[in-house]
Each structure stands twice: as structure tokens, then as C-alpha cells.
Short mmCIF file of N, CA and C in Angstrom, two decimals:
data_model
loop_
_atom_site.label_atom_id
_atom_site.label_comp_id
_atom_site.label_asym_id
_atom_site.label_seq_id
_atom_site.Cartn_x
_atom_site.Cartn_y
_atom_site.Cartn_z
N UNK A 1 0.84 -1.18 0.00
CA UNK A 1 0.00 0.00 0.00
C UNK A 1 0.88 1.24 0.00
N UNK A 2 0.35 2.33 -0.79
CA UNK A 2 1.37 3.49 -0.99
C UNK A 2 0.84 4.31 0.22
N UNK A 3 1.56 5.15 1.04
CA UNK A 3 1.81 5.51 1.71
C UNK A 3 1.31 7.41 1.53
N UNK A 4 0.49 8.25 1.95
CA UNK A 4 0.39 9.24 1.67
C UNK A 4 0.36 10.83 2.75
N UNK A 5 1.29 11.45 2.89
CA UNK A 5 1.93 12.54 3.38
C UNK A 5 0.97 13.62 3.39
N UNK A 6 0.44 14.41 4.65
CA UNK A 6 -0.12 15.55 4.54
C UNK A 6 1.01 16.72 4.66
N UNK A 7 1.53 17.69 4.09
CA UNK A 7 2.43 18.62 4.49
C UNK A 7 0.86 20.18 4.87
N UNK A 8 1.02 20.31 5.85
CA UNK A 8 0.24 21.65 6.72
C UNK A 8 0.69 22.37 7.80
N UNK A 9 0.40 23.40 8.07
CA UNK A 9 0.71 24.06 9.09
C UNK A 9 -0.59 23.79 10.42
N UNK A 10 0.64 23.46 11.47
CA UNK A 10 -0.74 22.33 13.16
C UNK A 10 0.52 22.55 13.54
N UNK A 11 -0.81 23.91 14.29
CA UNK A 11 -0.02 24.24 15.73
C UNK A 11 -0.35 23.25 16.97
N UNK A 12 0.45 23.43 17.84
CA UNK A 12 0.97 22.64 18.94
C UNK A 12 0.68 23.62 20.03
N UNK A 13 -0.24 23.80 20.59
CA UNK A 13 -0.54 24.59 21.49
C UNK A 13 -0.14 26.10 20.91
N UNK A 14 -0.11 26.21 19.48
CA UNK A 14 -0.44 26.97 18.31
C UNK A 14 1.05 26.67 17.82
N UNK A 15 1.50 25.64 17.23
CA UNK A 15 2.71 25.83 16.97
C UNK A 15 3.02 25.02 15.43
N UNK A 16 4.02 24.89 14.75
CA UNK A 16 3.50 24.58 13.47
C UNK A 16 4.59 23.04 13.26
N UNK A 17 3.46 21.91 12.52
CA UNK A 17 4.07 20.88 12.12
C UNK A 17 2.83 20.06 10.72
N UNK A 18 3.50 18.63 10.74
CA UNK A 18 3.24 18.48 9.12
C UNK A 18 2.00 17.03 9.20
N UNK A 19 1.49 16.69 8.23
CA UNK A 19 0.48 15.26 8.51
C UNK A 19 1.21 14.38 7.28
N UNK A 20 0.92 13.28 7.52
CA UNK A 20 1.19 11.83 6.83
C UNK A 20 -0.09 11.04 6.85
N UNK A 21 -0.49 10.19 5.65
CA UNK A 21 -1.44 9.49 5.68
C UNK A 21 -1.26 8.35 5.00
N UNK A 22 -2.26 7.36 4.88
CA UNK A 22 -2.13 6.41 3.66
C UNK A 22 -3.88 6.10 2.97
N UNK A 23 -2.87 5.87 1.68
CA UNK A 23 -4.67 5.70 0.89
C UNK A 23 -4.23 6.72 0.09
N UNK A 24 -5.47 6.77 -1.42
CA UNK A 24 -5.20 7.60 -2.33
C UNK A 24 -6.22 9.02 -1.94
N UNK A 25 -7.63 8.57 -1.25
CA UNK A 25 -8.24 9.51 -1.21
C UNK A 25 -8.28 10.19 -2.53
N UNK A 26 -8.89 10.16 -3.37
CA UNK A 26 -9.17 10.58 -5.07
C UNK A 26 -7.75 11.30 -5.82
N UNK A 27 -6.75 11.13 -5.01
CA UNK A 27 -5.54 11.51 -5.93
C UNK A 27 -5.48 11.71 -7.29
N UNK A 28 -5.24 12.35 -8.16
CA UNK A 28 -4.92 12.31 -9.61
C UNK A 28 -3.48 12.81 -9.76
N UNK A 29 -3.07 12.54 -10.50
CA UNK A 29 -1.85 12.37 -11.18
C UNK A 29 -1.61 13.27 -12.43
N UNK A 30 -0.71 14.32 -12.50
CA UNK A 30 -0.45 15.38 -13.29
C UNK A 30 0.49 15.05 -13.90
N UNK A 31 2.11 14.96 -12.80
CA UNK A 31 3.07 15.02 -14.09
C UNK A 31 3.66 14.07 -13.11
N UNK A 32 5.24 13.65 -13.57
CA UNK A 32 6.25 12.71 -13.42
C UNK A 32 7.47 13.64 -13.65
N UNK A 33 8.22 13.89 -12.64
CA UNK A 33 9.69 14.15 -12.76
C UNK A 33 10.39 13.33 -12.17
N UNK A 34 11.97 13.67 -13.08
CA UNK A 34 12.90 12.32 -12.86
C UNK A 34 14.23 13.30 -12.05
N UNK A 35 14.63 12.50 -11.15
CA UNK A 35 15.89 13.06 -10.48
C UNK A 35 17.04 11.77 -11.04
N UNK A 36 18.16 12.57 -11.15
CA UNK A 36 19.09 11.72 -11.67
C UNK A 36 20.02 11.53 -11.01
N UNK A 37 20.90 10.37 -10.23
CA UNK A 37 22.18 10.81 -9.30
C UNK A 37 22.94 9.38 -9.71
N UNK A 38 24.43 9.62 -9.23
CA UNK A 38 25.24 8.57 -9.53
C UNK A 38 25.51 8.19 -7.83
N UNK A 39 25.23 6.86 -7.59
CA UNK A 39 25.78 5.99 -6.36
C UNK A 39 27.28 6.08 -6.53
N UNK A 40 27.88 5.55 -5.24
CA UNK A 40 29.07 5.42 -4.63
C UNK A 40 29.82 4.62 -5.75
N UNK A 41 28.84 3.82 -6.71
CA UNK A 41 29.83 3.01 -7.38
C UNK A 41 29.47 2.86 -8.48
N UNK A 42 29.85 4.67 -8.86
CA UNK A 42 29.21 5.02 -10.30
C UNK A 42 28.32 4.25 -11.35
N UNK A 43 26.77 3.93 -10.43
CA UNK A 43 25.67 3.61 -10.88
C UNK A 43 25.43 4.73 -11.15
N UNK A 44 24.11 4.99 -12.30
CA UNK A 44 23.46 6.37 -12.45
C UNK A 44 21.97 5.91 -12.43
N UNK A 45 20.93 6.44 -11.69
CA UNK A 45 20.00 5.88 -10.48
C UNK A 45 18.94 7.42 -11.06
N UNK A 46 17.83 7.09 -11.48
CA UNK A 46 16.70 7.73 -11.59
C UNK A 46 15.86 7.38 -10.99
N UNK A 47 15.59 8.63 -9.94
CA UNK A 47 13.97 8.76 -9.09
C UNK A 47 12.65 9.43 -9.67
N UNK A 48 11.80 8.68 -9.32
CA UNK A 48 10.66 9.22 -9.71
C UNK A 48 9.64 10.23 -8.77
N UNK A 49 9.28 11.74 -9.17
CA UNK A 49 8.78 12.10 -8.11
C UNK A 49 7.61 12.35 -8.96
N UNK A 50 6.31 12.28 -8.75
CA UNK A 50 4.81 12.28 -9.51
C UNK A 50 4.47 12.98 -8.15
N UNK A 51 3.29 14.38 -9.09
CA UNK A 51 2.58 15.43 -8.43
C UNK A 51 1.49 14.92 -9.26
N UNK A 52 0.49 15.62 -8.32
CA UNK A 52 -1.01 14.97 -7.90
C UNK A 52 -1.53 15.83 -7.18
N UNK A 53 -3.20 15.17 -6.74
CA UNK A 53 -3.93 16.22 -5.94
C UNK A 53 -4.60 15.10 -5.30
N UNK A 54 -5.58 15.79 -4.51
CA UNK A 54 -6.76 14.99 -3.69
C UNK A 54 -7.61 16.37 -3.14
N UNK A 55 -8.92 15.52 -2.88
CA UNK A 55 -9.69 16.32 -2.80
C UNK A 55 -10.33 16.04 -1.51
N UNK A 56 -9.83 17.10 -0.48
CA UNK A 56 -10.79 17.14 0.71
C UNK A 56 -12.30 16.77 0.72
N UNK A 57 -12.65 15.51 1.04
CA UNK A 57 -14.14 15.00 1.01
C UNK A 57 -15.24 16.17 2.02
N UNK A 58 -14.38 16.17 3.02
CA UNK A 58 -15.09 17.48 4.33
C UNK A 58 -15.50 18.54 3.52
N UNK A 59 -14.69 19.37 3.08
CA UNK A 59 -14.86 20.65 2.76
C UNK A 59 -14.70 21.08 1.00
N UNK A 60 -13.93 19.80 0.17
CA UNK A 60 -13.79 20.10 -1.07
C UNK A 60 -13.25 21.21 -1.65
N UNK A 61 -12.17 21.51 -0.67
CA UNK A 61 -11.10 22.04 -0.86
C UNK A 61 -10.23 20.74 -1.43
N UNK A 62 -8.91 21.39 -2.70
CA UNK A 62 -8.32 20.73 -3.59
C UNK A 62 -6.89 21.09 -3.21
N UNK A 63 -6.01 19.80 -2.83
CA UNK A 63 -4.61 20.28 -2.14
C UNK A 63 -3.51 19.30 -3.14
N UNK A 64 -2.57 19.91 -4.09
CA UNK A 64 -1.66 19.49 -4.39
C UNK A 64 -0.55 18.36 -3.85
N UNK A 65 -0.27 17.32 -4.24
CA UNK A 65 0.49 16.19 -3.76
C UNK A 65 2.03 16.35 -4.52
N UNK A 66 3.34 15.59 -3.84
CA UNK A 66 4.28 14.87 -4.61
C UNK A 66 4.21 13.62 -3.88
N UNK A 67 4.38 12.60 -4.82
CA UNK A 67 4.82 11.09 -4.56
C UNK A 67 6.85 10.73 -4.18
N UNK A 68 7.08 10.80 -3.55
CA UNK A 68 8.57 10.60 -2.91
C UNK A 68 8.82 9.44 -2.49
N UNK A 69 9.56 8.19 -3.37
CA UNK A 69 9.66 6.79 -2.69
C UNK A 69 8.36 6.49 -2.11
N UNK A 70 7.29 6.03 -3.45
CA UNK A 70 6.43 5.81 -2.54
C UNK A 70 5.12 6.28 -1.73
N UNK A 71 5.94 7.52 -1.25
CA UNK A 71 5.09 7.99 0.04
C UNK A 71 4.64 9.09 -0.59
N UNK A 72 3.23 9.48 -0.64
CA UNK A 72 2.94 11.17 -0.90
C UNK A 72 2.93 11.86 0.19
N UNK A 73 3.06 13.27 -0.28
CA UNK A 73 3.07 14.41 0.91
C UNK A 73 2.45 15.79 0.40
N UNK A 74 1.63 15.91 1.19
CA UNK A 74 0.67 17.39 0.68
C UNK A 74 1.99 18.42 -0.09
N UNK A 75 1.43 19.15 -0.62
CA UNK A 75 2.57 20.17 -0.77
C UNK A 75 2.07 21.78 -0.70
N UNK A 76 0.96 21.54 0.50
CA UNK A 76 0.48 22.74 0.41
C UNK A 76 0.01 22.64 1.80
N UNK A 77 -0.46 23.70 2.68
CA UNK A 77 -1.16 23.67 4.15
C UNK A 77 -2.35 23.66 3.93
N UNK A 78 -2.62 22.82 5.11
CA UNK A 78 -3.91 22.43 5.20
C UNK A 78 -4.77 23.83 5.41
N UNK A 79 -6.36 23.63 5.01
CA UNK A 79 -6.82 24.72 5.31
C UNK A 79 -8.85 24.49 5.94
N UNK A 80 -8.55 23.33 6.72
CA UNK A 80 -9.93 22.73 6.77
C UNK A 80 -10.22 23.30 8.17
N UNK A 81 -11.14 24.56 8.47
CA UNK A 81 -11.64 25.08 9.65
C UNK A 81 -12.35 24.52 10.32
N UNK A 82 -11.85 24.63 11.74
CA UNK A 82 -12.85 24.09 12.55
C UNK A 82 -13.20 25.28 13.84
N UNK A 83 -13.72 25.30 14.99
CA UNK A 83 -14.00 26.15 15.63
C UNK A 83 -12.74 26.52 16.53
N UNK A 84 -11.67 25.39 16.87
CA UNK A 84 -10.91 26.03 17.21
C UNK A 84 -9.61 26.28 16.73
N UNK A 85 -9.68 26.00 15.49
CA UNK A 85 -8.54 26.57 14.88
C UNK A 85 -8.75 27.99 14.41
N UNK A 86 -7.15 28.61 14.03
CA UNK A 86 -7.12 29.74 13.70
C UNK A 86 -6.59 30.30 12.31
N UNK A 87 -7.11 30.88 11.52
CA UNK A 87 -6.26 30.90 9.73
C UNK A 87 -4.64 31.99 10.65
N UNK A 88 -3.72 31.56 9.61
CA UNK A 88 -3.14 32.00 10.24
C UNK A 88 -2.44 33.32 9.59
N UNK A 89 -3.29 33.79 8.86
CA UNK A 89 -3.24 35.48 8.66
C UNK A 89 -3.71 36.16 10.01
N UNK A 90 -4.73 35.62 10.91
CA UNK A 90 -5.53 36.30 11.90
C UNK A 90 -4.41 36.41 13.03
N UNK A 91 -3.47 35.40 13.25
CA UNK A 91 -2.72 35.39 14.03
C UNK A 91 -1.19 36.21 13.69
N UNK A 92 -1.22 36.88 13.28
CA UNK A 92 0.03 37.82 12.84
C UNK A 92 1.28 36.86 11.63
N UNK A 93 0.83 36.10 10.90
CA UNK A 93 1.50 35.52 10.15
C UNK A 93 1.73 36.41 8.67
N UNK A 94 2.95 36.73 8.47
CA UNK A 94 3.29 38.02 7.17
C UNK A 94 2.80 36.31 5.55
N UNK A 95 2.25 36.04 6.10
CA UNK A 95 1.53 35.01 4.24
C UNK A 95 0.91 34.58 4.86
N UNK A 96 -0.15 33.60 3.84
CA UNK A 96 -1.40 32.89 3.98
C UNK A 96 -0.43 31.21 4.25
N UNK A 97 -0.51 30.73 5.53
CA UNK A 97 0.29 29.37 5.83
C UNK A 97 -0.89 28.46 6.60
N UNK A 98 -2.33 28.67 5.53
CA UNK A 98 -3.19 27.87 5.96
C UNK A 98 -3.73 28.21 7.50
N UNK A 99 -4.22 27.06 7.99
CA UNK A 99 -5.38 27.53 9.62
C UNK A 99 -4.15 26.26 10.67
N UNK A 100 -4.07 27.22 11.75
CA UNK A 100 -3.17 26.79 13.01
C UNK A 100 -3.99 25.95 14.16
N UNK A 101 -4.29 24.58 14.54
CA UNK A 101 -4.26 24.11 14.94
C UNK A 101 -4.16 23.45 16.27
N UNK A 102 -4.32 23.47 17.43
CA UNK A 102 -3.83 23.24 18.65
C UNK A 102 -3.08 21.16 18.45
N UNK A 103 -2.45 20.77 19.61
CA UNK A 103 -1.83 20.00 19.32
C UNK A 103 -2.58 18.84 19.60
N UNK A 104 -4.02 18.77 20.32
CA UNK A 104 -4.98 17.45 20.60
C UNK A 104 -5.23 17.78 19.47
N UNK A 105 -6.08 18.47 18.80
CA UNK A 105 -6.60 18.67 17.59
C UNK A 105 -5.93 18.04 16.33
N UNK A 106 -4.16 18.53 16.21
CA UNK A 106 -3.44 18.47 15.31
C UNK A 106 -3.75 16.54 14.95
N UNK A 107 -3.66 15.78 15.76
CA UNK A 107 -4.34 14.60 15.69
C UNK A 107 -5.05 13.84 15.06
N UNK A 108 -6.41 14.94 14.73
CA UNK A 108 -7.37 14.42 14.94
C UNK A 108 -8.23 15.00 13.58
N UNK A 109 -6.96 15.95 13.24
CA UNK A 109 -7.96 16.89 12.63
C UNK A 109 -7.64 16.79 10.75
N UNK A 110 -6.80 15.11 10.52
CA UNK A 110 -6.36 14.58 9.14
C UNK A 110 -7.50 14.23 8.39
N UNK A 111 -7.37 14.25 7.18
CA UNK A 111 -8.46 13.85 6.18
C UNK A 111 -8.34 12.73 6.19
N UNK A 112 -9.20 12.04 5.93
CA UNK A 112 -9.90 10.72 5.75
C UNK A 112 -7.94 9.92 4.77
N UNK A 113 -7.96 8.43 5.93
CA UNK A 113 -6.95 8.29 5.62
C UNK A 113 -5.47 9.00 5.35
N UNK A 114 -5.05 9.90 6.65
CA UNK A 114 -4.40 10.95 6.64
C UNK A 114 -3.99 10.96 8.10
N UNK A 115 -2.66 11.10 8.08
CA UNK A 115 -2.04 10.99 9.31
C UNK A 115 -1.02 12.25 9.24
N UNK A 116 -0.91 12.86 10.95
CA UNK A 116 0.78 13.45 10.80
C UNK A 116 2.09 12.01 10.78
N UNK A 117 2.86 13.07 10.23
CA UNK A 117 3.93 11.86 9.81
C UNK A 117 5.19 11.76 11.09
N UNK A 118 5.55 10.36 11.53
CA UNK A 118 6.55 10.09 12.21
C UNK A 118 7.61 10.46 12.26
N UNK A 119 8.48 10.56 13.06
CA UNK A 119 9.47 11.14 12.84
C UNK A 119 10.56 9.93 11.61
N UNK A 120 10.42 8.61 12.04
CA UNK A 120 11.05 7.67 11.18
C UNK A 120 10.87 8.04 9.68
N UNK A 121 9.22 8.98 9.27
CA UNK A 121 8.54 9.10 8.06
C UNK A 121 9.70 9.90 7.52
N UNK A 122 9.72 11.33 8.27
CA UNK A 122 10.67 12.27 8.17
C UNK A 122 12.09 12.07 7.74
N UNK A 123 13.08 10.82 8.23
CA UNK A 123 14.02 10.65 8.35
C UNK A 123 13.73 9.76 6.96
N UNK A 124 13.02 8.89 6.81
CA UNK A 124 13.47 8.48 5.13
C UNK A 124 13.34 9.03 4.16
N UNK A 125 12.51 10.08 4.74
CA UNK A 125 12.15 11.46 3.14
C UNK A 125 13.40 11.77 3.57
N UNK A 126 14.13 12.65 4.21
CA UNK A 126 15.61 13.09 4.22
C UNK A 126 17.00 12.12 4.02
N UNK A 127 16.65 10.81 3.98
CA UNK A 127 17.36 10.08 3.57
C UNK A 127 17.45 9.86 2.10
N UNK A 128 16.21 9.43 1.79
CA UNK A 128 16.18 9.14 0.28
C UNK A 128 16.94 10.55 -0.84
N UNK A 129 16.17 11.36 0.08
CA UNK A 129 16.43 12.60 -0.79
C UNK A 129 18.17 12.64 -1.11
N UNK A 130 18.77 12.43 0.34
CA UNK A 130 20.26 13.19 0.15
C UNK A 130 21.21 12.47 -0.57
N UNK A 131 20.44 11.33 -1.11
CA UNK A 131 20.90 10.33 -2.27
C UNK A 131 21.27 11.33 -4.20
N UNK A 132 20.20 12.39 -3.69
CA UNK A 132 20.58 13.78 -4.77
C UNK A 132 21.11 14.78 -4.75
N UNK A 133 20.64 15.61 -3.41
CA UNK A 133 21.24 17.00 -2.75
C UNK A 133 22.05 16.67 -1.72
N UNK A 134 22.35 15.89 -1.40
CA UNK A 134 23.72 16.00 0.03
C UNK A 134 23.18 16.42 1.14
N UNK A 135 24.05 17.41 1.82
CA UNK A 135 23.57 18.07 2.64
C UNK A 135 22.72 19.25 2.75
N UNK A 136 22.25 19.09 1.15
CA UNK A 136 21.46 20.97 0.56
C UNK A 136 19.38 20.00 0.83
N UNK A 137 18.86 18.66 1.82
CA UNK A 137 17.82 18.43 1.81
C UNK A 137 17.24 19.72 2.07
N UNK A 138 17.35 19.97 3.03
CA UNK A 138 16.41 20.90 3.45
C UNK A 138 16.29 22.40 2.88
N UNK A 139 17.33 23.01 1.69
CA UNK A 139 17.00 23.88 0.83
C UNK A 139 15.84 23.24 -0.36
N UNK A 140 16.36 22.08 -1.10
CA UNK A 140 15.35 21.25 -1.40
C UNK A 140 13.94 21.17 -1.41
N UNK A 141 13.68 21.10 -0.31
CA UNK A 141 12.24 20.84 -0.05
C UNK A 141 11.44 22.47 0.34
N UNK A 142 12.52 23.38 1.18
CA UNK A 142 11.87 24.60 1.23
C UNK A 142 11.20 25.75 0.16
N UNK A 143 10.42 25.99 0.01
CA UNK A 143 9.78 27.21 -0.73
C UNK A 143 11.04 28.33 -1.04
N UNK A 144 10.60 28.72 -1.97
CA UNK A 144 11.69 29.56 -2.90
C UNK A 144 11.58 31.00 -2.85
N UNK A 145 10.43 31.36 -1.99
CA UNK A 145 10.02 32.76 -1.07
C UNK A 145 9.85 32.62 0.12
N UNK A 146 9.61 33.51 1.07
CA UNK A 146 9.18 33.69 2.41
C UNK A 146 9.98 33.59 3.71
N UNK A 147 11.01 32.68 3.29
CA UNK A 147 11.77 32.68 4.31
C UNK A 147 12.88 33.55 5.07
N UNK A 148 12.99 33.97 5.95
CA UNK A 148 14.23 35.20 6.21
C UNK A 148 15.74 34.19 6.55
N UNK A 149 16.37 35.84 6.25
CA UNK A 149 17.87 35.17 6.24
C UNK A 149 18.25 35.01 7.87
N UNK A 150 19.67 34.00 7.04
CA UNK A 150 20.26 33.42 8.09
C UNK A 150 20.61 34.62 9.17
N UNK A 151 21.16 34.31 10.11
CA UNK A 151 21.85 35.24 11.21
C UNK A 151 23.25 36.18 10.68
N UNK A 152 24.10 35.13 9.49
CA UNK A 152 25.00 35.67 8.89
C UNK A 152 24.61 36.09 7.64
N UNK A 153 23.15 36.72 7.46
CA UNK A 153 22.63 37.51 6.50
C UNK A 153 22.37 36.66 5.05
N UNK A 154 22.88 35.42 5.22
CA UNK A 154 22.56 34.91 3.85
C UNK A 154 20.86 34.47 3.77
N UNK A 155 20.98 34.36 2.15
CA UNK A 155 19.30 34.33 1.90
C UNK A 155 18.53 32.64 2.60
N UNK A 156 17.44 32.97 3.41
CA UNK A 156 17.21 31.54 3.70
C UNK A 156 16.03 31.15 3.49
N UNK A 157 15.70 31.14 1.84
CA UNK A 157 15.14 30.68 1.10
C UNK A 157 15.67 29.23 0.56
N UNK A 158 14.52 28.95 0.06
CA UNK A 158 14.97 27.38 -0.69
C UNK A 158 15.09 27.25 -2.34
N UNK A 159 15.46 26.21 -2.79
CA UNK A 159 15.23 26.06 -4.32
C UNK A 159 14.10 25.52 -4.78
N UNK A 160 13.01 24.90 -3.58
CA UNK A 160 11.83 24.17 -4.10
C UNK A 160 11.99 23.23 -4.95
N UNK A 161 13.40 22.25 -4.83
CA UNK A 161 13.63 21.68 -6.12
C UNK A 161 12.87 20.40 -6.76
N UNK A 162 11.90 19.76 -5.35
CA UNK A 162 10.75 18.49 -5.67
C UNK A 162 9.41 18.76 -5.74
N UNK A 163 9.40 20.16 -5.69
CA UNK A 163 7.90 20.54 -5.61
C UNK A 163 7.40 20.45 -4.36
N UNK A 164 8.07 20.00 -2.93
CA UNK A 164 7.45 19.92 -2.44
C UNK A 164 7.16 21.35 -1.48
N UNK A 165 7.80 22.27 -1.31
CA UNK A 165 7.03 23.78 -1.46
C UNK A 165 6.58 24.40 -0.15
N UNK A 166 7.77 23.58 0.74
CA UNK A 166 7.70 23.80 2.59
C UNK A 166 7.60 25.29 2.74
N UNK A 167 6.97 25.89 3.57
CA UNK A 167 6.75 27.56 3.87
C UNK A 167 6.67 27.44 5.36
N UNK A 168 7.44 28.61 5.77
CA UNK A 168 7.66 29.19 7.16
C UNK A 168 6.34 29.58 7.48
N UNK A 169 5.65 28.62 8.38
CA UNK A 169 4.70 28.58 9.10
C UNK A 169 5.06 29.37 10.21
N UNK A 170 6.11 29.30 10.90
CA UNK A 170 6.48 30.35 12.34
C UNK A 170 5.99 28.91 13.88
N UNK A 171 5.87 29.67 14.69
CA UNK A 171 5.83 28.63 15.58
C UNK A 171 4.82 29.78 17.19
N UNK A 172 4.74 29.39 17.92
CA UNK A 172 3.97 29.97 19.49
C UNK A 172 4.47 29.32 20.20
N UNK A 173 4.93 30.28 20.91
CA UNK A 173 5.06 29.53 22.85
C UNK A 173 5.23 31.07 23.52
N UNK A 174 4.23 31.75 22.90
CA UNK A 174 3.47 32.97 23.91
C UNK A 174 3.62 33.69 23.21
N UNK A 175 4.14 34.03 22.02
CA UNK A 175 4.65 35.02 21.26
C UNK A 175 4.14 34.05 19.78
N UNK A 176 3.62 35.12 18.84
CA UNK A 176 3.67 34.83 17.40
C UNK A 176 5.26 34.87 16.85
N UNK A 177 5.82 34.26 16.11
CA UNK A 177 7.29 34.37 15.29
C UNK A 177 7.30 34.21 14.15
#
């Protein structure tokens, strides 16, 4: 069974993290890109990453997918309201990073066949990946706007290079950031 990834912003006693699921839930299938890398023992090794959608059955809202080894992962924040969540423009967020979550909620609050993802989930998406980018995963996967620079002023933006299109959600623990 293929394995399927919610990427959203769920706050944690308003704080921000990601969902994992399995099942297709009406997925469709757009395109197919190929990553190309040479192994340790100059094999040359093509990955397949396929973008897709699914369609929130609740609310019918329509959220973009990539397929990664397997596993899909939203590539967009969730945005399915409930009474106690919060969009998180209302909460001082400078972009639209979807509706914030508390952390019983964050739980509870996945689409049909839809889970947050493990940390083990996490560690083989960053594994598989650095089989292409090295140590550049996590420019990779980040959004190619929004993010501020490093401390030593460099830009800390991403290349978005799998589509998968991570955005600085910010985080709470008494303070908006």
C-alpha cells in the first residue's frame, strides 16, 4: 500500500508541524519528474517524483500532492476550519500558511486516511532525498520565497527543487514568530 503525506501548518498549542497518511483519497496524477544521481559506485540511479492532488471530502477544498519513494506528501497547508482553529493570517502571520491548529486537535484533525507523519517518516524522506542534494535536503524541499535570512545575512530561502514547497509557518510559545 502506498503511503500518503499531509504537508500543513498544526499548531501545537499553536505551533507549526506536518500530517502523513495512507490511501489515495481521489488523488490524480499530473506530471512525473525524474531526479538523476550517480551511487558510490558510479551507478546512475533515476527517481521518480509524480505530483497529484486529492480532494478534501469534508470541505472540497483541492490540495496538491508529490509522490517521494512511494510515500505522498501534501505540498500545500492544510486549510480545513474548525472552531478552534485559527487561519493564520488572523494570528500575525506576514503570508497565507493555511489555519493553526492546537496539538490534541493536530491529531485528529487529518483527512480521511491521513495521518501526521513520524518522525522515522521524516528521516526516510531526508534520507532518500540526500541520495541527490547532500547536505542541501532541506534547501530542497523549502519554498523559494518567504523565508528570512540566516543570522549571517545569507538568503534563507529554498530552491523548491521536488515541488514539495515547505513555507515558514512560524511557531507559538506565547509570542507569534
Amino acid at each position: 500500500m502506498r503511503t500518503n503525506v499531509l504537508f500543513f501548518v498544526c499548531a501545537l498549542a499553536i505551533s507549526a508541524s506536518l500530517f502523513l497518511a495512507c490511501g489515495d483519497d481521489g488523488a490524480s496524477s499530473t506530471s512525473i519528474d525524474e531526479l538523476t544521481f550517480t551511487d558510490e559506485n558510479g551507478n546512475t540511479i533515476e527517481i521518480e517524483i509524480q505530483s497529484s492532488s486529492f480532494k478534501d471530502s469534508r470541505d472540497g477544498k483541492k490540495y496538491s500532492t508529490i509522490t517521494v519513494d512511494g510515500v505522498t506528501w501534501m505540498t500545500e497547508n492544510l486549510r480545513y476550519a474548525t472552531d478552534a482553529s485559527y487561519d493564520s493570517k488572523d494570528v500575525g502571520a506576514k503570508g497565507d500558511y493555511g489555519r493553526l491548529y492546537r496539538s490534541s486537535e493536530a491529531h485528529t484533525i487529518c483527512p480521511e486516511d491521513w495521518h501526521l507523519p513520524t518522525e522515522t517518516e521524516w528521516r526516510n524522506l531526508f534520507k532518500f532525498l540526500e541520495k541527490v542534494y547532500g547536505d542541501s535536503v532541506v534547501w530542497a524541499l523549502k519554498s523559494e520565497s518567504g523565508w528570512l535570512s540566516t543570522d549571517d545575512g545569507q538568503n534563507g530561502n529554498g530552491g523548491d527543487a521536488i515541488g514539495f514547497s515547505a513555507e515558514p509557518g512560524g511557531k507559538y510559545d506565547g509570542e507569534y514568530e
